[in-house]
Coordinates of C-alpha atoms in Angstrom, one line a residue:
M1 CA -55.3 -106.7 196.9
S2 CA -56.7 -105.4 193.6
E3 CA -57.9 -107.9 191.1
Y4 CA -56.2 -105.8 188.4
Y5 CA -52.5 -106.1 187.7
F6 CA -52.2 -102.5 186.4
R7 CA -54.5 -99.7 187.4
T8 CA -54.6 -95.9 187.8
S9 CA -56.2 -94.0 190.6
D10 CA -57.6 -90.5 190.2
L11 CA -54.9 -89.8 187.6
S12 CA -54.6 -86.5 185.9
V13 CA -51.9 -85.6 183.4
G14 CA -50.5 -82.5 181.7
Y15 CA -47.6 -80.2 181.5
N16 CA -46.2 -77.4 183.7
G17 CA -48.8 -77.9 186.3
K18 CA -51.7 -77.5 183.8
T19 CA -54.1 -80.5 183.5
L20 CA -54.6 -81.8 180.0
I21 CA -56.6 -84.9 180.8
R22 CA -58.2 -85.7 184.2
D23 CA -59.8 -88.7 186.0
I24 CA -58.0 -91.4 184.0
E25 CA -59.1 -94.8 185.2
I26 CA -57.2 -97.8 183.7
R27 CA -58.0 -101.3 184.9
I28 CA -56.3 -104.2 183.1
H29 CA -55.3 -107.8 184.1
A30 CA -51.8 -109.3 183.6
G31 CA -51.3 -110.5 180.0
E32 CA -53.9 -108.1 178.5
I33 CA -53.2 -105.6 175.7
L34 CA -54.6 -102.1 176.2
T35 CA -54.5 -99.7 173.2
L36 CA -55.0 -96.0 173.4
I37 CA -56.6 -94.5 170.3
G38 CA -57.7 -91.0 169.4
P39 CA -56.9 -88.0 167.2
N40 CA -53.4 -86.5 166.9
G41 CA -52.6 -84.2 169.8
S42 CA -55.3 -85.7 172.1
G43 CA -52.8 -86.7 174.8
K44 CA -52.1 -90.4 174.3
S45 CA -48.4 -89.9 174.6
T46 CA -48.8 -87.7 177.7
I47 CA -50.7 -90.5 179.4
L48 CA -48.0 -93.1 178.5
K49 CA -45.2 -90.8 179.7
S50 CA -47.1 -90.2 183.0
I51 CA -47.7 -93.8 183.8
T52 CA -44.0 -94.6 183.2
K53 CA -42.6 -91.6 185.2
H54 CA -41.2 -89.9 182.2
L55 CA -43.5 -87.1 183.1
A56 CA -44.8 -86.2 186.6
A57 CA -48.5 -86.7 187.0
I58 CA -50.5 -83.7 187.9
R59 CA -52.5 -85.7 190.4
G60 CA -53.1 -89.4 191.3
D61 CA -50.9 -92.4 190.7
S62 CA -50.4 -95.7 188.8
F63 CA -50.1 -99.1 190.4
I64 CA -48.4 -102.3 189.3
A65 CA -49.8 -105.2 191.4
D66 CA -50.8 -102.6 194.0
A67 CA -47.2 -101.2 194.2
S68 CA -47.2 -97.4 193.7
V69 CA -45.3 -96.4 190.6
K70 CA -44.7 -92.9 192.1
D71 CA -42.9 -94.6 195.1
M72 CA -40.8 -96.9 193.0
S73 CA -37.1 -96.1 192.3
Y74 CA -36.2 -96.0 188.6
K75 CA -34.3 -99.2 189.0
E76 CA -37.2 -101.0 190.6
L77 CA -39.5 -99.6 187.9
S78 CA -37.1 -100.7 185.1
Q79 CA -37.3 -104.3 186.4
K80 CA -41.1 -104.2 186.1
L81 CA -41.7 -102.0 183.1
A82 CA -40.0 -101.4 179.7
V83 CA -40.8 -98.4 177.5
V84 CA -40.5 -97.8 173.8
L85 CA -41.4 -94.1 173.1
T86 CA -41.3 -92.1 169.9
E87 CA -38.4 -89.8 170.9
R88 CA -35.2 -90.6 169.1
I89 CA -32.5 -91.9 171.5
K90 CA -29.0 -90.6 171.2
G91 CA -27.2 -93.6 169.6
E92 CA -24.0 -92.0 168.4
L93 CA -21.1 -94.5 168.3
L94 CA -23.4 -97.2 169.4
T95 CA -24.1 -100.4 167.4
C96 CA -27.6 -101.9 167.5
W97 CA -26.2 -104.6 169.8
D98 CA -25.1 -101.9 172.2
V99 CA -28.5 -100.3 172.2
V100 CA -30.3 -103.6 172.8
S101 CA -27.9 -104.6 175.5
T102 CA -28.9 -101.5 177.6
G103 CA -32.1 -103.5 178.3
R104 CA -30.0 -105.7 180.6
Y105 CA -28.6 -102.8 182.7
P106 CA -31.3 -103.0 185.4
Y107 CA -29.8 -106.5 186.2
T108 CA -26.1 -105.8 185.9
N109 CA -23.6 -104.6 188.5
S110 CA -22.4 -101.0 188.8
L111 CA -20.0 -101.4 185.9
G112 CA -22.7 -102.5 183.6
L113 CA -20.9 -105.7 182.5
L114 CA -22.9 -108.3 180.7
S115 CA -22.7 -111.9 181.7
P116 CA -22.8 -114.7 179.1
E117 CA -26.5 -115.2 180.1
D118 CA -27.2 -111.5 179.5
R119 CA -25.5 -111.7 176.1
E120 CA -27.7 -114.7 175.2
K121 CA -30.8 -112.8 176.1
V122 CA -29.8 -109.8 174.0
R123 CA -29.3 -112.1 171.0
A124 CA -32.6 -114.0 171.6
A125 CA -34.4 -110.6 171.8
M126 CA -32.9 -109.4 168.5
E127 CA -33.7 -112.7 166.8
R128 CA -37.2 -112.5 168.0
V129 CA -37.9 -109.2 166.2
H130 CA -35.8 -110.2 163.2
A131 CA -33.0 -107.7 164.0
W132 CA -30.0 -110.0 164.5
E133 CA -28.6 -109.0 161.2
L134 CA -28.4 -105.4 162.4
A135 CA -26.3 -106.3 165.5
E136 CA -23.1 -104.7 164.2
K137 CA -24.6 -101.8 162.3
D138 CA -24.4 -98.2 163.6
F139 CA -27.7 -97.5 165.3
T140 CA -27.9 -94.0 163.7
A141 CA -27.4 -95.4 160.2
I142 CA -30.4 -97.7 160.1
S143 CA -34.0 -96.9 158.9
D144 CA -36.8 -95.8 161.1
G145 CA -38.5 -99.2 160.8
Q146 CA -35.3 -101.0 161.7
R147 CA -34.7 -98.7 164.6
Q148 CA -38.2 -99.5 165.9
R149 CA -37.4 -103.2 165.9
V150 CA -34.1 -102.7 167.7
L151 CA -35.9 -100.7 170.4
L152 CA -38.5 -103.4 170.8
A153 CA -35.7 -105.9 171.2
R154 CA -34.2 -103.7 173.9
A155 CA -37.6 -103.8 175.7
I156 CA -37.9 -107.5 175.4
C157 CA -34.5 -108.4 176.8
Q158 CA -35.3 -106.2 179.8
E159 CA -37.7 -109.0 180.7
P160 CA -40.4 -106.7 181.9
E161 CA -43.8 -107.5 183.3
I162 CA -45.3 -104.5 181.4
I163 CA -44.2 -103.1 178.0
V164 CA -45.4 -99.5 177.2
L165 CA -45.1 -98.5 173.5
D166 CA -46.0 -95.2 171.9
E167 CA -47.0 -95.7 168.2
P168 CA -44.8 -98.7 167.7
T169 CA -46.0 -99.4 164.2
S170 CA -45.7 -95.8 162.8
F171 CA -42.5 -96.4 160.7
L172 CA -43.0 -100.0 159.8
D173 CA -44.1 -101.5 156.5
I174 CA -47.1 -103.8 156.6
R175 CA -45.0 -107.0 157.0
H176 CA -43.2 -105.6 160.0
K177 CA -46.4 -104.1 161.5
L178 CA -48.0 -107.5 161.5
E179 CA -44.8 -109.2 162.8
L180 CA -44.4 -106.7 165.7
L181 CA -48.0 -107.0 166.8
S182 CA -47.9 -110.8 166.5
I183 CA -44.8 -110.7 168.8
L184 CA -46.6 -108.5 171.3
R185 CA -49.7 -110.8 171.2
S186 CA -47.7 -113.9 171.8
M187 CA -45.7 -112.3 174.6
A188 CA -49.0 -111.4 176.3
R189 CA -50.5 -114.8 175.9
E190 CA -47.5 -117.0 176.5
K191 CA -45.6 -115.0 179.1
G192 CA -48.4 -113.0 180.7
I193 CA -46.7 -109.7 179.8
T194 CA -49.1 -106.7 179.9
V195 CA -48.9 -104.4 176.9
I196 CA -50.0 -100.7 177.0
M197 CA -49.6 -98.9 173.7
S198 CA -51.0 -96.2 171.4
L199 CA -51.8 -96.9 167.8
H200 CA -52.9 -94.7 164.9
E201 CA -54.1 -97.7 162.9
I202 CA -57.4 -98.3 164.5
D203 CA -58.1 -101.3 162.3
L204 CA -55.1 -103.0 164.0
A205 CA -56.2 -101.8 167.4
Q206 CA -59.5 -103.4 166.8
K207 CA -57.9 -106.8 166.0
I208 CA -55.2 -107.0 168.7
S209 CA -56.6 -105.3 171.8
D210 CA -58.2 -106.8 174.9
K211 CA -59.1 -103.3 176.1
V212 CA -59.3 -100.0 174.2
M213 CA -59.2 -96.4 175.6
C214 CA -60.5 -93.5 173.6
V215 CA -58.6 -90.3 174.3
S216 CA -60.3 -87.1 173.2
G217 CA -60.8 -83.9 175.2
D218 CA -60.1 -83.4 178.8
V219 CA -61.5 -86.7 180.0
I220 CA -61.4 -90.3 178.6
A221 CA -64.2 -90.6 176.2
H222 CA -64.6 -94.4 176.4
F223 CA -62.9 -97.4 177.9
G224 CA -63.9 -101.0 177.2
T225 CA -63.5 -104.1 175.0
P226 CA -63.1 -103.7 171.2
E227 CA -66.7 -104.9 170.8
E228 CA -67.8 -102.1 173.0
I229 CA -65.6 -99.4 171.5
F230 CA -65.6 -100.2 167.7
R231 CA -69.1 -98.9 166.9
E232 CA -69.9 -96.5 164.2
D233 CA -71.2 -93.8 166.5
V234 CA -68.2 -94.1 168.9
I235 CA -65.5 -94.0 166.2
N236 CA -67.1 -91.2 164.2
S237 CA -67.5 -89.1 167.3
L238 CA -64.0 -89.8 168.5
Y239 CA -62.3 -88.7 165.3
G240 CA -64.9 -86.3 164.1
I241 CA -65.4 -88.2 160.8
T242 CA -67.5 -86.2 158.4
A243 CA -65.8 -87.1 155.1
G244 CA -65.7 -90.8 154.3
T245 CA -66.5 -93.7 156.5
Y246 CA -64.8 -96.3 158.7
D247 CA -66.4 -99.8 158.4
I248 CA -66.5 -101.5 161.8
R249 CA -67.0 -105.0 160.5
F250 CA -64.0 -105.0 158.1
G251 CA -61.9 -102.3 159.8
S252 CA -61.5 -100.5 156.5
V253 CA -61.6 -96.8 155.6
E254 CA -63.4 -95.5 152.6
L255 CA -63.1 -92.1 151.0
P256 CA -66.3 -90.0 150.4
R257 CA -68.7 -91.2 147.8
P258 CA -68.8 -89.2 144.5
A259 CA -71.4 -86.4 144.4
G260 CA -74.1 -86.1 141.7
E261 CA -76.7 -88.2 140.0
P262 CA -75.7 -91.8 139.4
R263 CA -74.4 -92.5 135.9
V264 CA -73.5 -96.1 136.3
F265 CA -75.3 -99.1 137.8
V266 CA -73.1 -101.9 139.3
I267 CA -74.5 -105.4 139.5
S268 CA -72.2 -107.5 141.7
G269 CA -72.0 -110.0 144.6
C270 CA -69.8 -112.2 146.7
G271 CA -67.2 -109.4 147.1
S272 CA -66.7 -109.1 143.3
G273 CA -67.8 -105.5 143.2
A274 CA -65.4 -103.9 145.7
A275 CA -62.7 -103.1 143.2
V276 CA -65.2 -101.6 140.8
F277 CA -66.8 -99.4 143.5
R278 CA -63.4 -98.0 144.4
R279 CA -62.4 -97.5 140.8
L280 CA -65.5 -95.5 140.2
Q281 CA -64.9 -93.5 143.4
R282 CA -61.4 -92.7 142.2
A283 CA -62.8 -91.5 138.9
D284 CA -65.4 -89.4 140.7
V285 CA -68.2 -91.3 138.9
P286 CA -71.5 -91.5 141.0
F287 CA -73.1 -94.9 140.8
C288 CA -75.8 -97.2 142.2
A289 CA -75.3 -100.8 143.3
G290 CA -77.6 -103.8 143.7
I291 CA -79.4 -105.9 144.2
L292 CA -77.2 -107.1 147.1
F293 CA -78.0 -109.3 150.0
E294 CA -77.3 -107.5 153.3
N295 CA -74.8 -110.1 154.4
D296 CA -72.9 -109.9 151.1
M297 CA -69.2 -108.8 151.3
D298 CA -70.0 -106.1 148.7
F299 CA -72.8 -104.5 150.8
P300 CA -70.8 -102.5 153.4
I301 CA -68.5 -101.0 150.8
A302 CA -71.4 -100.2 148.4
R303 CA -73.2 -98.6 151.3
S304 CA -70.1 -96.3 151.9
L305 CA -69.4 -95.4 148.2
A306 CA -72.6 -95.8 146.2
S307 CA -75.2 -93.0 145.8
E308 CA -77.9 -95.6 146.4
V309 CA -77.8 -99.3 147.3
F310 CA -80.6 -101.7 146.6
S311 CA -80.5 -104.5 149.1
A312 CA -82.5 -107.5 150.3
P313 CA -82.6 -109.6 153.5
P314 CA -80.3 -112.7 153.3
F315 CA -81.5 -116.3 152.9
E316 CA -84.7 -115.5 151.1
P317 CA -85.6 -114.7 147.5
I318 CA -85.3 -111.1 146.4
G319 CA -88.7 -109.4 146.4
E320 CA -90.7 -107.6 143.7
E321 CA -90.6 -104.2 145.3
V322 CA -86.8 -103.8 145.5
Y323 CA -86.4 -105.3 142.0
R324 CA -88.7 -102.6 140.6
R325 CA -86.9 -99.8 142.4
A326 CA -83.5 -101.1 141.2
L327 CA -84.8 -101.5 137.6
A328 CA -86.1 -97.9 137.7
A329 CA -82.7 -96.6 138.9
M330 CA -80.8 -98.6 136.3
E331 CA -83.0 -97.2 133.5
K332 CA -81.8 -93.7 134.5
C333 CA -78.1 -94.7 134.2
T334 CA -76.1 -94.5 131.0
S335 CA -74.3 -97.8 131.6
V336 CA -74.2 -101.0 133.6
I337 CA -71.2 -102.8 135.0
C338 CA -71.7 -106.5 135.8
T339 CA -69.1 -108.5 137.6
D340 CA -68.6 -112.2 137.6
F341 CA -70.4 -113.9 140.5
P342 CA -72.6 -117.0 141.0
L343 CA -76.4 -116.8 140.4
G344 CA -79.0 -119.1 141.9
E345 CA -82.6 -119.2 142.9
M346 CA -82.3 -116.8 145.7
N347 CA -80.9 -114.0 143.5
R348 CA -82.8 -114.9 140.4
R349 CA -84.1 -111.3 140.2
V350 CA -80.5 -110.2 139.8
A351 CA -80.3 -112.3 136.6
E352 CA -83.5 -110.7 135.4
L353 CA -81.9 -107.2 136.1
M354 CA -78.9 -108.2 134.0
E355 CA -81.2 -109.3 131.1
E356 CA -83.0 -106.0 131.2
A357 CA -79.7 -104.2 131.0
K358 CA -78.8 -106.1 127.9
K359 CA -82.2 -105.5 126.3
R360 CA -81.8 -101.8 126.8
G361 CA -78.3 -101.7 125.4
L362 CA -76.8 -100.5 128.7
M363 CA -74.4 -103.4 129.1
K364 CA -71.9 -104.1 126.3
E365 CA -70.8 -107.5 125.1
G366 CA -69.4 -109.7 127.9
G367 CA -71.4 -107.9 130.5
K368 CA -68.5 -105.6 131.5
E369 CA -68.2 -101.9 131.9
T370 CA -69.6 -99.8 129.0

């Protein structure tokens, strides 16, 4: 018996007999969350449709606890696996309650009649995703975000062992994105439900996933833990990032730095400079930043947006050499912006830099932007 709850073997997927992605090897345990990431059109949806039998695999098979998905009947599969895909379902004349209740059909008789227990499970599922107030509403008349929550409720009341979701957060605002992912995380941990999904928001994928699969080209580029996948070289290569940056530590995206010779020098620390850096970037004003300790919250953002960053190792006094280089750069600028942050013995040279800015008339009264 395999040690993995869900796995694929020699799986190749595509359309009309033509292979799009080959040699797909998925290995995950029960209760784990696997997220597929990659550029638009890379084949994430094709993989999800193939492992759920919505699309016939070109070659190979998927296995749930060593049972072949290919050999399962659709009723057997629906009792093991629930699916939330991006295609709109035809919900004419159906209320949201009606749509969610279809999640119980794998367990009903041939007439599809719901028992009192079935009805309670439908209600519980809708309440869990904060959709109970939509129960009597026409499914076609609600928003895309509400529709996504209703479809998740349908999947939950199906009581599956695996939930497969294709871009489940695409139409949700930030509150409901976080709520949905929190629900999936708690279901995985508390009930041992395995989650396989695709996400465009790689910052969320980095935070929620146990395993991550990078889909790009005709083979799987990478498969591993978030710690193994979310590295600068891997993400830049996967998405072909050449303009702007993706910061691995914070999961944040920054637009390209302004071009040209720096006109402003920003003195900041303890995260106080981030808003200033981004304001200058929006205004297309090239700037320098420093002197920052390399473990300061401002450092990674400055490194992405500033023309030059003057930095020092943490937990030791700032040295003479970096101070002199920062001073020389500051003297070439037309103004200095200084934010409000604590100064102490370790960053004493920063205080000296501020004094030099005042002496040279680069920083106006109050030490703010000139």
